mmCIF file of C-alpha atoms in Angstrom:
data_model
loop_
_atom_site.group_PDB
_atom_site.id
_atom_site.type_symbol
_atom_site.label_atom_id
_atom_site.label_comp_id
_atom_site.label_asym_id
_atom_site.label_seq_id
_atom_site.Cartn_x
_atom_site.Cartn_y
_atom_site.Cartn_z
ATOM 1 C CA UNK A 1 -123.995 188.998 10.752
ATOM 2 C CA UNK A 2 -123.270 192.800 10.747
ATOM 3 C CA UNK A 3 -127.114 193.763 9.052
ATOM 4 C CA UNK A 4 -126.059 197.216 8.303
ATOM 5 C CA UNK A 5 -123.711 195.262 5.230
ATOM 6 C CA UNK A 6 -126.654 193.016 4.096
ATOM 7 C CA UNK A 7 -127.547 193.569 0.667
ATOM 8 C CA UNK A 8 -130.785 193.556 0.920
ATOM 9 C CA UNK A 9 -130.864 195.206 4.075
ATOM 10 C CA UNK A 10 -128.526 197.716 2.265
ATOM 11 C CA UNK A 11 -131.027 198.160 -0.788
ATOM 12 C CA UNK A 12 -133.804 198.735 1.366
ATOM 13 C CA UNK A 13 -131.812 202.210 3.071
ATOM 14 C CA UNK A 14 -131.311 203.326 -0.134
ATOM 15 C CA UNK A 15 -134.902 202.800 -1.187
ATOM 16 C CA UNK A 16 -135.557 204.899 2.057
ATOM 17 C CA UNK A 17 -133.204 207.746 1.295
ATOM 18 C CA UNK A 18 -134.267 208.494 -2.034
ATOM 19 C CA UNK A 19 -137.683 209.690 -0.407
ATOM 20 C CA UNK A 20 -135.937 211.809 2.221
ATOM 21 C CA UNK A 21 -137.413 215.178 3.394
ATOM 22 C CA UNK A 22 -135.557 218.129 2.507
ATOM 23 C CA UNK A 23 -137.912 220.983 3.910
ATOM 24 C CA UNK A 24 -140.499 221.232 7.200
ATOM 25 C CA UNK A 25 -143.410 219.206 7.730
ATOM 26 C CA UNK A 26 -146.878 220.023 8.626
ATOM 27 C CA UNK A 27 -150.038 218.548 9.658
ATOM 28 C CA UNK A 28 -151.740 221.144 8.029
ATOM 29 C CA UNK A 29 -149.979 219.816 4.691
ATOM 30 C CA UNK A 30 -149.578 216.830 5.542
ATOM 31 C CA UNK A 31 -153.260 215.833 7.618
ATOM 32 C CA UNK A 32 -151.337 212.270 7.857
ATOM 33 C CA UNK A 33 -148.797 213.546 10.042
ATOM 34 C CA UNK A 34 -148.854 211.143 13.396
ATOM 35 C CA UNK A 35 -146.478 212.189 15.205
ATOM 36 C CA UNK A 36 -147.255 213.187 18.888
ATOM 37 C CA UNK A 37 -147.106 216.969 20.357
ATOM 38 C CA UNK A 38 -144.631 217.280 22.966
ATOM 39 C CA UNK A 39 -146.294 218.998 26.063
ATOM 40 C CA UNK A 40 -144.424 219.797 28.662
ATOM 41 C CA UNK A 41 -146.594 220.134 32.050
ATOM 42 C CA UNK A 42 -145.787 221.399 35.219
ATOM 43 C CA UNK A 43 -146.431 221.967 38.631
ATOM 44 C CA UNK A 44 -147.178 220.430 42.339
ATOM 45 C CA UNK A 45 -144.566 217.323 42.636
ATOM 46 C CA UNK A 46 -144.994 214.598 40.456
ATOM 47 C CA UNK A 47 -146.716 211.654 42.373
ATOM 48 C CA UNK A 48 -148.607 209.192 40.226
ATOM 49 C CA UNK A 49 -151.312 208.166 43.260
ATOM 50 C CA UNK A 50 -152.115 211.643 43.919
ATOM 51 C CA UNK A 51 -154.890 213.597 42.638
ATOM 52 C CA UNK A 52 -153.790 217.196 41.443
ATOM 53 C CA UNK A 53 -154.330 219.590 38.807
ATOM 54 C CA UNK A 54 -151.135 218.771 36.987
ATOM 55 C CA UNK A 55 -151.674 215.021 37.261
ATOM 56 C CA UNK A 56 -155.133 214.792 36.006
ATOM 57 C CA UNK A 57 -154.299 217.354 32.976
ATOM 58 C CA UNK A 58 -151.489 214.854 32.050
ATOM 59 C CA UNK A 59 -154.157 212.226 31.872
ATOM 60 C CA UNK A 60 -156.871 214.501 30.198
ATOM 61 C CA UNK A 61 -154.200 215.200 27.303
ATOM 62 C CA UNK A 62 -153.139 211.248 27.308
ATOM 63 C CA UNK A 63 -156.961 210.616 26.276
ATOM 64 C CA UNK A 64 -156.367 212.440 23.352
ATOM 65 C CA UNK A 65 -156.218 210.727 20.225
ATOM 66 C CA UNK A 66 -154.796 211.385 16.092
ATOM 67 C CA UNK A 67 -156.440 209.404 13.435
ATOM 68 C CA UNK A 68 -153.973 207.123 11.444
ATOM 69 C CA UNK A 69 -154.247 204.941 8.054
ATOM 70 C CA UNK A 70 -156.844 202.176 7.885
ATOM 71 C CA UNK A 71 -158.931 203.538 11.308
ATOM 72 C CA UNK A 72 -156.245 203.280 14.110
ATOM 73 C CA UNK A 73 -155.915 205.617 16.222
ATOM 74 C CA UNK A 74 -152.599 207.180 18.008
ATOM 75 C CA UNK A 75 -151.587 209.303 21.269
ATOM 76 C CA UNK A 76 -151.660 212.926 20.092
ATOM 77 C CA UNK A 77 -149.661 213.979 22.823
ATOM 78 C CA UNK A 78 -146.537 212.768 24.748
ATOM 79 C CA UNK A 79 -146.171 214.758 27.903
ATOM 80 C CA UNK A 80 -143.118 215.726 29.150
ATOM 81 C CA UNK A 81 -142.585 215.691 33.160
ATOM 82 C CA UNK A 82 -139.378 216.703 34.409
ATOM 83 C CA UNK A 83 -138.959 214.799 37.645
ATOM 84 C CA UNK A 84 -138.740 211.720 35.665
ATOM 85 C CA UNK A 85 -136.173 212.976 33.147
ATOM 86 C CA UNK A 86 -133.292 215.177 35.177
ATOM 87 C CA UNK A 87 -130.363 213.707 35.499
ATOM 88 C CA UNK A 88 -126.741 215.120 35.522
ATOM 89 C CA UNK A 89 -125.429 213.522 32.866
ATOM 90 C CA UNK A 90 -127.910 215.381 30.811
ATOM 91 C CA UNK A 91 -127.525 219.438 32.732
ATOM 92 C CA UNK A 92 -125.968 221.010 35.166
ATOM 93 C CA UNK A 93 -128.611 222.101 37.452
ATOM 94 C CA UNK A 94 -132.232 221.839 36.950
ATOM 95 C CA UNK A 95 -133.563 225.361 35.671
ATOM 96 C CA UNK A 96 -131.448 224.829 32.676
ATOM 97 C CA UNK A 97 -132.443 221.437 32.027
ATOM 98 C CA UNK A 98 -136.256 222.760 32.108
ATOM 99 C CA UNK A 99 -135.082 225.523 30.230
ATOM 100 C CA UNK A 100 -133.821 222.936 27.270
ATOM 101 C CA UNK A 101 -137.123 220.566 27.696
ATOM 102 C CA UNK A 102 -139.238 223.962 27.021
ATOM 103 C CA UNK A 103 -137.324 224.659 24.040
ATOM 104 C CA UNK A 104 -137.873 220.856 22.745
ATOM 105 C CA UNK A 105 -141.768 221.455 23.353
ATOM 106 C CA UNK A 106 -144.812 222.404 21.693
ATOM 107 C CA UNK A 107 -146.411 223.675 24.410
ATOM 108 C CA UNK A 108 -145.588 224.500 27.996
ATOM 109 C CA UNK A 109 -148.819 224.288 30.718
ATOM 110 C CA UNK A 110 -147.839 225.449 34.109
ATOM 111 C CA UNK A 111 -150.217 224.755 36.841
ATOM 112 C CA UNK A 112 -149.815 227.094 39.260
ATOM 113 C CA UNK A 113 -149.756 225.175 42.720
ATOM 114 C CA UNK A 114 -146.465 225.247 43.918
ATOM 115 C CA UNK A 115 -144.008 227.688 45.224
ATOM 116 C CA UNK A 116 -141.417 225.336 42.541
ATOM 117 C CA UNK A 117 -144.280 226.490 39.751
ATOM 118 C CA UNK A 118 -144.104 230.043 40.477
ATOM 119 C CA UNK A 119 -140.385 230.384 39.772
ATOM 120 C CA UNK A 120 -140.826 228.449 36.514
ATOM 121 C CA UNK A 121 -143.387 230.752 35.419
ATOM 122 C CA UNK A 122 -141.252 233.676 36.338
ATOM 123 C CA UNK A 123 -138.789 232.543 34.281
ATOM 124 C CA UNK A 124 -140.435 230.913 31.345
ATOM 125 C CA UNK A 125 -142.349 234.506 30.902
ATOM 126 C CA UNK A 126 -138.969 236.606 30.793
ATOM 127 C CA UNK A 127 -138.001 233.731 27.523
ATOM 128 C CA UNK A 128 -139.621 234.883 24.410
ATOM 129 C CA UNK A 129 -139.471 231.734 22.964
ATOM 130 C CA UNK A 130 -141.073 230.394 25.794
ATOM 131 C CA UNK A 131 -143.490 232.802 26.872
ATOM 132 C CA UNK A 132 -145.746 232.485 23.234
ATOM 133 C CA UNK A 133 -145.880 228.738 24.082
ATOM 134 C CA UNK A 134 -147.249 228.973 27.724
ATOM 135 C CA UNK A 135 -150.500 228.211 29.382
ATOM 136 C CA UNK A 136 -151.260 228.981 33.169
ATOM 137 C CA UNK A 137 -153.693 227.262 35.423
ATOM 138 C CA UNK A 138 -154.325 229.533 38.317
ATOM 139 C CA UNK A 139 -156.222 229.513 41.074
ATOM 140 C CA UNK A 140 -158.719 232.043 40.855
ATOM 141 C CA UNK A 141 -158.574 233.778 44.595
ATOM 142 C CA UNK A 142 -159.053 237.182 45.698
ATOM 143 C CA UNK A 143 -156.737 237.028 48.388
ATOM 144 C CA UNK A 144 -153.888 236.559 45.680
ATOM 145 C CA UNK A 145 -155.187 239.502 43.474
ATOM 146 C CA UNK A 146 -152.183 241.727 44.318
ATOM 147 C CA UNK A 147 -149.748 239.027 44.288
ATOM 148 C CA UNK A 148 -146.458 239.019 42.824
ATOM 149 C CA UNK A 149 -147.518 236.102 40.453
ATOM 150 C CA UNK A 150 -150.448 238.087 39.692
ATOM 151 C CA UNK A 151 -149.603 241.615 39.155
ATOM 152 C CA UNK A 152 -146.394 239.747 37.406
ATOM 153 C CA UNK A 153 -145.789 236.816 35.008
ATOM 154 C CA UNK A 154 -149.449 235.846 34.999
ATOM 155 C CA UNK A 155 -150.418 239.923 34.093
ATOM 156 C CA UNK A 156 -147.603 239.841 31.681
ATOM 157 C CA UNK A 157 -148.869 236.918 30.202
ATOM 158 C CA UNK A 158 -152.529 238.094 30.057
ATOM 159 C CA UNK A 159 -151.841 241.211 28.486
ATOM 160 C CA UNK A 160 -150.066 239.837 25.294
ATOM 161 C CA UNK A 161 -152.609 236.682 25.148
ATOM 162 C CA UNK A 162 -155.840 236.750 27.274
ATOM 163 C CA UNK A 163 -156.512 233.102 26.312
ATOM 164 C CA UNK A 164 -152.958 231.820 27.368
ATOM 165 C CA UNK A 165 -154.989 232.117 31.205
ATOM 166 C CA UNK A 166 -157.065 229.610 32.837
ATOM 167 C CA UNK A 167 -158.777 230.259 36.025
ATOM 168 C CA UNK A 168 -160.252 228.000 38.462
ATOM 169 C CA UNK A 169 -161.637 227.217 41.756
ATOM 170 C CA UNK A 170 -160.480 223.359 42.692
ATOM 171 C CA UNK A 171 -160.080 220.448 40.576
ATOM 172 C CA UNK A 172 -163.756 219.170 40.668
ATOM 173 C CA UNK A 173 -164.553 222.455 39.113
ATOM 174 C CA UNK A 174 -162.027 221.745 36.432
ATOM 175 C CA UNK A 175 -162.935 218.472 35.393
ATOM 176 C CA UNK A 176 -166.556 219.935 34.438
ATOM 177 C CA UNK A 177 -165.071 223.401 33.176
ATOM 178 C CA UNK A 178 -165.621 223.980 29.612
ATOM 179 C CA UNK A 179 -162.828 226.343 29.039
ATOM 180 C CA UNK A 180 -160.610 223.882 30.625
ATOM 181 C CA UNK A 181 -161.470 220.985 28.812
ATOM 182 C CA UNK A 182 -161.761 222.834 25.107
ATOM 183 C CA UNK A 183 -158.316 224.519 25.295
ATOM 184 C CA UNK A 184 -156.514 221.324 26.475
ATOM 185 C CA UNK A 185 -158.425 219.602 23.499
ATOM 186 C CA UNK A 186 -156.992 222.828 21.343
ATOM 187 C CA UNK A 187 -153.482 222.088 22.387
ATOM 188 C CA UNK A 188 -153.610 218.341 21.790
ATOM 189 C CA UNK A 189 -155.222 218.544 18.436
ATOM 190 C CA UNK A 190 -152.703 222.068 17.299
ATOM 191 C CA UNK A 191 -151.042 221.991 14.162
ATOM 192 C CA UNK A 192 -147.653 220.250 14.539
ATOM 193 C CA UNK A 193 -144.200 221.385 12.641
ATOM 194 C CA UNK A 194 -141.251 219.666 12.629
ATOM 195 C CA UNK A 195 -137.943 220.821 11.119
ATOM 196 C CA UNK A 196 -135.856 218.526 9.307
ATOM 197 C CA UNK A 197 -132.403 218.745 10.117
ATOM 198 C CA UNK A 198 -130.453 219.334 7.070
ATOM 199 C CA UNK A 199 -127.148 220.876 7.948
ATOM 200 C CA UNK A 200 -124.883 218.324 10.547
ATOM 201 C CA UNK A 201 -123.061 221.764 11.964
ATOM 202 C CA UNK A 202 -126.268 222.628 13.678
ATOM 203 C CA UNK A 203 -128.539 219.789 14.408
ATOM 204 C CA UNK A 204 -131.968 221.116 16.444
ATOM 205 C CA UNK A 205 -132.650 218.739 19.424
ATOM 206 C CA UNK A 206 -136.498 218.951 18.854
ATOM 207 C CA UNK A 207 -136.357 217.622 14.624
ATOM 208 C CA UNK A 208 -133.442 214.854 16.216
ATOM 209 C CA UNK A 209 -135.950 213.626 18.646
ATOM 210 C CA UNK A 210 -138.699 212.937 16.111
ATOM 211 C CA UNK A 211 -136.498 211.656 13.336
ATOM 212 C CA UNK A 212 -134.489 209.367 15.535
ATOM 213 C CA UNK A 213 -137.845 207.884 16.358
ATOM 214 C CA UNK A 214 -138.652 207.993 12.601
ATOM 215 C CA UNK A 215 -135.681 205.529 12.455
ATOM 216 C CA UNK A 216 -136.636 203.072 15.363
ATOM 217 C CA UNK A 217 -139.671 202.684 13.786
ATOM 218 C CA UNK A 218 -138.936 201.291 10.526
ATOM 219 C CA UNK A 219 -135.604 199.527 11.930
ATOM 220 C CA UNK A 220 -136.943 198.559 15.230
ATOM 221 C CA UNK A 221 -135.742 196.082 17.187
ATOM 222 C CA UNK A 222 -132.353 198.338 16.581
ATOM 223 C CA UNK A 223 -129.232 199.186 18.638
ATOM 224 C CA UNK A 224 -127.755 201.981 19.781
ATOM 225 C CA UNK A 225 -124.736 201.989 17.048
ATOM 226 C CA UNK A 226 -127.417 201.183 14.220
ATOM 227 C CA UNK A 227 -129.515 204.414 15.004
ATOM 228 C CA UNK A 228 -126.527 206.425 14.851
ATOM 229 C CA UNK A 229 -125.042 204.988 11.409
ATOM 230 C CA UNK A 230 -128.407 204.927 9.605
ATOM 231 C CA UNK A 231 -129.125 208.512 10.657
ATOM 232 C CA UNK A 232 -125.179 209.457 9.123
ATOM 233 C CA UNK A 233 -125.668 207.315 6.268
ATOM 234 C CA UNK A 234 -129.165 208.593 5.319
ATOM 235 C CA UNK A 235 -128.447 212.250 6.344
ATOM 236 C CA UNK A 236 -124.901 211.700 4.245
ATOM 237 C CA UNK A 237 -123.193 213.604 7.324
ATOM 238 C CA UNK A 238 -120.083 212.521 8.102
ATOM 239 C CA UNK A 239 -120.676 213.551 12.468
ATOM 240 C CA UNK A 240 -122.924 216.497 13.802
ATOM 241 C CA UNK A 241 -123.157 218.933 16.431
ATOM 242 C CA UNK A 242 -126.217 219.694 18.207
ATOM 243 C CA UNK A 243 -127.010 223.239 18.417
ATOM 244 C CA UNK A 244 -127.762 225.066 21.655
ATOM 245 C CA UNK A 245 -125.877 223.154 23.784
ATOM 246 C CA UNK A 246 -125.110 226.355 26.016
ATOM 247 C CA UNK A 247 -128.078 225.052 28.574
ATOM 248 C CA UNK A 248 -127.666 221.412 28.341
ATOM 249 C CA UNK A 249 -124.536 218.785 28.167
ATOM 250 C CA UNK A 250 -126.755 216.795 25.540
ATOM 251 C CA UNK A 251 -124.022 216.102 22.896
ATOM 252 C CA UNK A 252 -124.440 212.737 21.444
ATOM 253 C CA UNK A 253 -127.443 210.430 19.571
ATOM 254 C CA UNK A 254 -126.719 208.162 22.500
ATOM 255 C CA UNK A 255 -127.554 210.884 25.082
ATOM 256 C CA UNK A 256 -130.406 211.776 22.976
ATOM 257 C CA UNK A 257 -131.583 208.173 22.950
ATOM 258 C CA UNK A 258 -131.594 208.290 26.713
ATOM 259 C CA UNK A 259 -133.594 211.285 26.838
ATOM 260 C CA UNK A 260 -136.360 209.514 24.860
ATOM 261 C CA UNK A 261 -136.000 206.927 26.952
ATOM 262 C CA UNK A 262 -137.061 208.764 30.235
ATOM 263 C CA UNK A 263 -139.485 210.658 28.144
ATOM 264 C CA UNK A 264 -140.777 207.106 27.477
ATOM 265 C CA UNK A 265 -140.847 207.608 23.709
ATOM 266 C CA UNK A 266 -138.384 204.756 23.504
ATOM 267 C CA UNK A 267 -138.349 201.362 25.292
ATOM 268 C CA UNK A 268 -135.079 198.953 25.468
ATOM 269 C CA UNK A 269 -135.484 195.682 25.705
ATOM 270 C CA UNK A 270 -132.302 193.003 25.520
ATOM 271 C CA UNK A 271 -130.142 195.996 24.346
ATOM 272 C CA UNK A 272 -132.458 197.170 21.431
ATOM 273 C CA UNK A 273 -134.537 200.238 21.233
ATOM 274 C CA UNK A 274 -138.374 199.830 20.279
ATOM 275 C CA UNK A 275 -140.870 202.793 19.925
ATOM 276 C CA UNK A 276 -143.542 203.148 22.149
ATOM 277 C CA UNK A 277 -146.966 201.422 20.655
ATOM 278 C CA UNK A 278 -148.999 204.307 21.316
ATOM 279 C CA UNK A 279 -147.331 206.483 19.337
ATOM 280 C CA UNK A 280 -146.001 206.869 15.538
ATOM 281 C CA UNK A 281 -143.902 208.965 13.816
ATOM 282 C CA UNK A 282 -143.591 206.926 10.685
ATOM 283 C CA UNK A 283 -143.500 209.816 8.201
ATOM 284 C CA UNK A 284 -141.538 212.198 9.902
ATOM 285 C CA UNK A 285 -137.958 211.942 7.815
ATOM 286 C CA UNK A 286 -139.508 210.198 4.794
ATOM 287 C CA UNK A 287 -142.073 211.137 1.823
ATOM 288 C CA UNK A 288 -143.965 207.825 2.730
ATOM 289 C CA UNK A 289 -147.586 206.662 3.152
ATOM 290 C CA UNK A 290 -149.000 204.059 5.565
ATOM 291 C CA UNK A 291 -148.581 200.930 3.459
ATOM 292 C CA UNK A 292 -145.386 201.902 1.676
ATOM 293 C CA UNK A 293 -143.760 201.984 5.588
ATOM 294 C CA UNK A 294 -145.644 198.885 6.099
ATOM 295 C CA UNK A 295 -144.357 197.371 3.355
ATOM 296 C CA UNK A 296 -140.799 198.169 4.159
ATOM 297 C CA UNK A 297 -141.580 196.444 7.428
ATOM 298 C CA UNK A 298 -142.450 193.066 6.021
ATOM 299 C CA UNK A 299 -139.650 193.249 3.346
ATOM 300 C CA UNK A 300 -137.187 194.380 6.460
ATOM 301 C CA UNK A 301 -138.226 191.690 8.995
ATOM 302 C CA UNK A 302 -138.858 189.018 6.653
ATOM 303 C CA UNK A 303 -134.615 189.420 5.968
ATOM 304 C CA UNK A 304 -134.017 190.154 9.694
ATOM 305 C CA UNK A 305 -135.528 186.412 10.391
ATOM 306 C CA UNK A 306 -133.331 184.912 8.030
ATOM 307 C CA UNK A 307 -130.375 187.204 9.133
ATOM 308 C CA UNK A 308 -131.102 187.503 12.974
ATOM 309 C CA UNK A 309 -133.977 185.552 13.887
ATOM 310 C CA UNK A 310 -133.423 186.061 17.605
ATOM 311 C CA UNK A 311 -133.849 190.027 17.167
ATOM 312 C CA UNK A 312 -137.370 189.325 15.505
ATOM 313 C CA UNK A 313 -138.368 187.640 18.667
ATOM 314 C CA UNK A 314 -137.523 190.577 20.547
ATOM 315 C CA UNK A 315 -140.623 191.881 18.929
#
């Protein structure tokens, strides 16, 4: 059966919209707030077995953890890597896909360890948008003193933020560096604000990302065609248009979706989408607390098993 028509099913959406957000969200408001920071981090190739800079501050910010309801614990941040997410379907080329995965993040860290690097932090800097939201890892070497990086970006940088500049001299010096360690702890544990998107004519990419996952978490396991309709239905927007599309070719929930996907936010599994486990972003869209989503949970999959019970095993 078609669970979008249940009754129940149907009473429990409504019990949902009633407590929808209207205005931002903040963690400073709202110290509950569990949703992950979305850091985007780049710089020498992405290889999982090797040991750089980049790779073990992905893993240093991974470690880092939010306190949720009743003692758990979630990942604070979800870091965004760009090898594992370009594809064409998504951008043209790939300066303007990092250019649309900056604008979706919290954060931007840019190791500096790559001739690839150094043209992303040229032209991250010259973005305003971007520029307040980026942190360099440099090498600190006098033979680059009079650099173009130097005497550039990273002096441009410097001079409207000091702190916005890490120096260093190897990655064994990192791992016991102070500075390092208590500014990637300061990013991780940052205030977070989302948006809520209230107007379908301009829908902002970042707010879709979190309250799409909003949705897979209460509905979850959920298809495709059953993200889209509860977002319209609890929205009450007949379509939308995502704004800013000037960069990207990102038009659709389903494209989003995908995104998530390779930004392993999502999972699928037998055709439905599940959120990661290590990350939550219950109260995103909704006014609700720990146990009330909880109890929708238990309400939803206890009529799921008697509507679907091969979806609950999905679980």
């Amino acid at each position: 059966m078609d669970i979008l028509g249940d009754k129940v099913i149907c009473q429990l959406i409504q019990s949902l919209k009633v407590r929808l957000r209207k205005k931002t969200i903040s963690s400073r408001e709202q110290p509950f707030l569990s949703a992950p920071r979305l850091i985007f981090v780049c710089g020498k190739e992405w290889v999982d077995s090797e040991e750089t800079i980049r790779n073990y501050t992905i893993r240093t910010l991974r470690k880092c953890r939010i306190a949720n309801h009743y003692g758990t614990q979630n990942e604070a941040v979800l870091c965004i890597i760009a090898e594992k997410l370009y594809v064409q379907d998504l951008s043209e080329d790939i300066f303007s896909f990092e250019k649309m995965l900056a604008e979706i993040s919290d954060r931007i860290i840019i190791v500096a360890e790559s001739p690839g690097t150094f043209c992303e932090l040229g032209a991250f800097v010259m973005d305003e948008d971007c520029r307040r939201k980026t942190m360099v890892i440099n090498e600190d070497n006098a033979d680059y003193e009079n650099s173009f990086i130097t005497k550039g970006p990273i002096k441009k940088l410097e001079s409207l933020n000091e702190s916005s500049i890490i120096r260093h001299n190897g990655l064994e010096r990192i791992k016991n560096s102070h500075e390092y360690n208590f500014k990637v702890q300061e990013i991780a544990k940052a205030p977070l604000t989302i948006a809520i998107n209230d107007n379908a004519g301009s829908v902002e990419l970042k707010s879709l990302i979190y309250e799409l996952a909003n949705i897979v978490e209460l509905f979850q396991p959920v298809e495709y065609f059953e993200i889209e309709t509860l977002y319209k239905r609890l929205k009450d927007f007949e379509g939308y248009t995502i704004k800013n599309t000037a960069d990207h070719k990102i038009r659709s929930i389903r494209q989003v979706l995908s995104l998530m996907e390779k930004m392993d936010m999502l999972l699928r599994q037998d055709g439905y989408y599940i959120l990661n486990k290590n990350i939550s972003c219950y109260n995103v869209m909704f006014r609700i607390s720990r146990k009330e989503f909880n109890d929708f949970r238990i309400m939803y999959l206890n009529r799921l098993n008697k509507c679907q019970k091969s979806r609950v095993d999905v679980l």
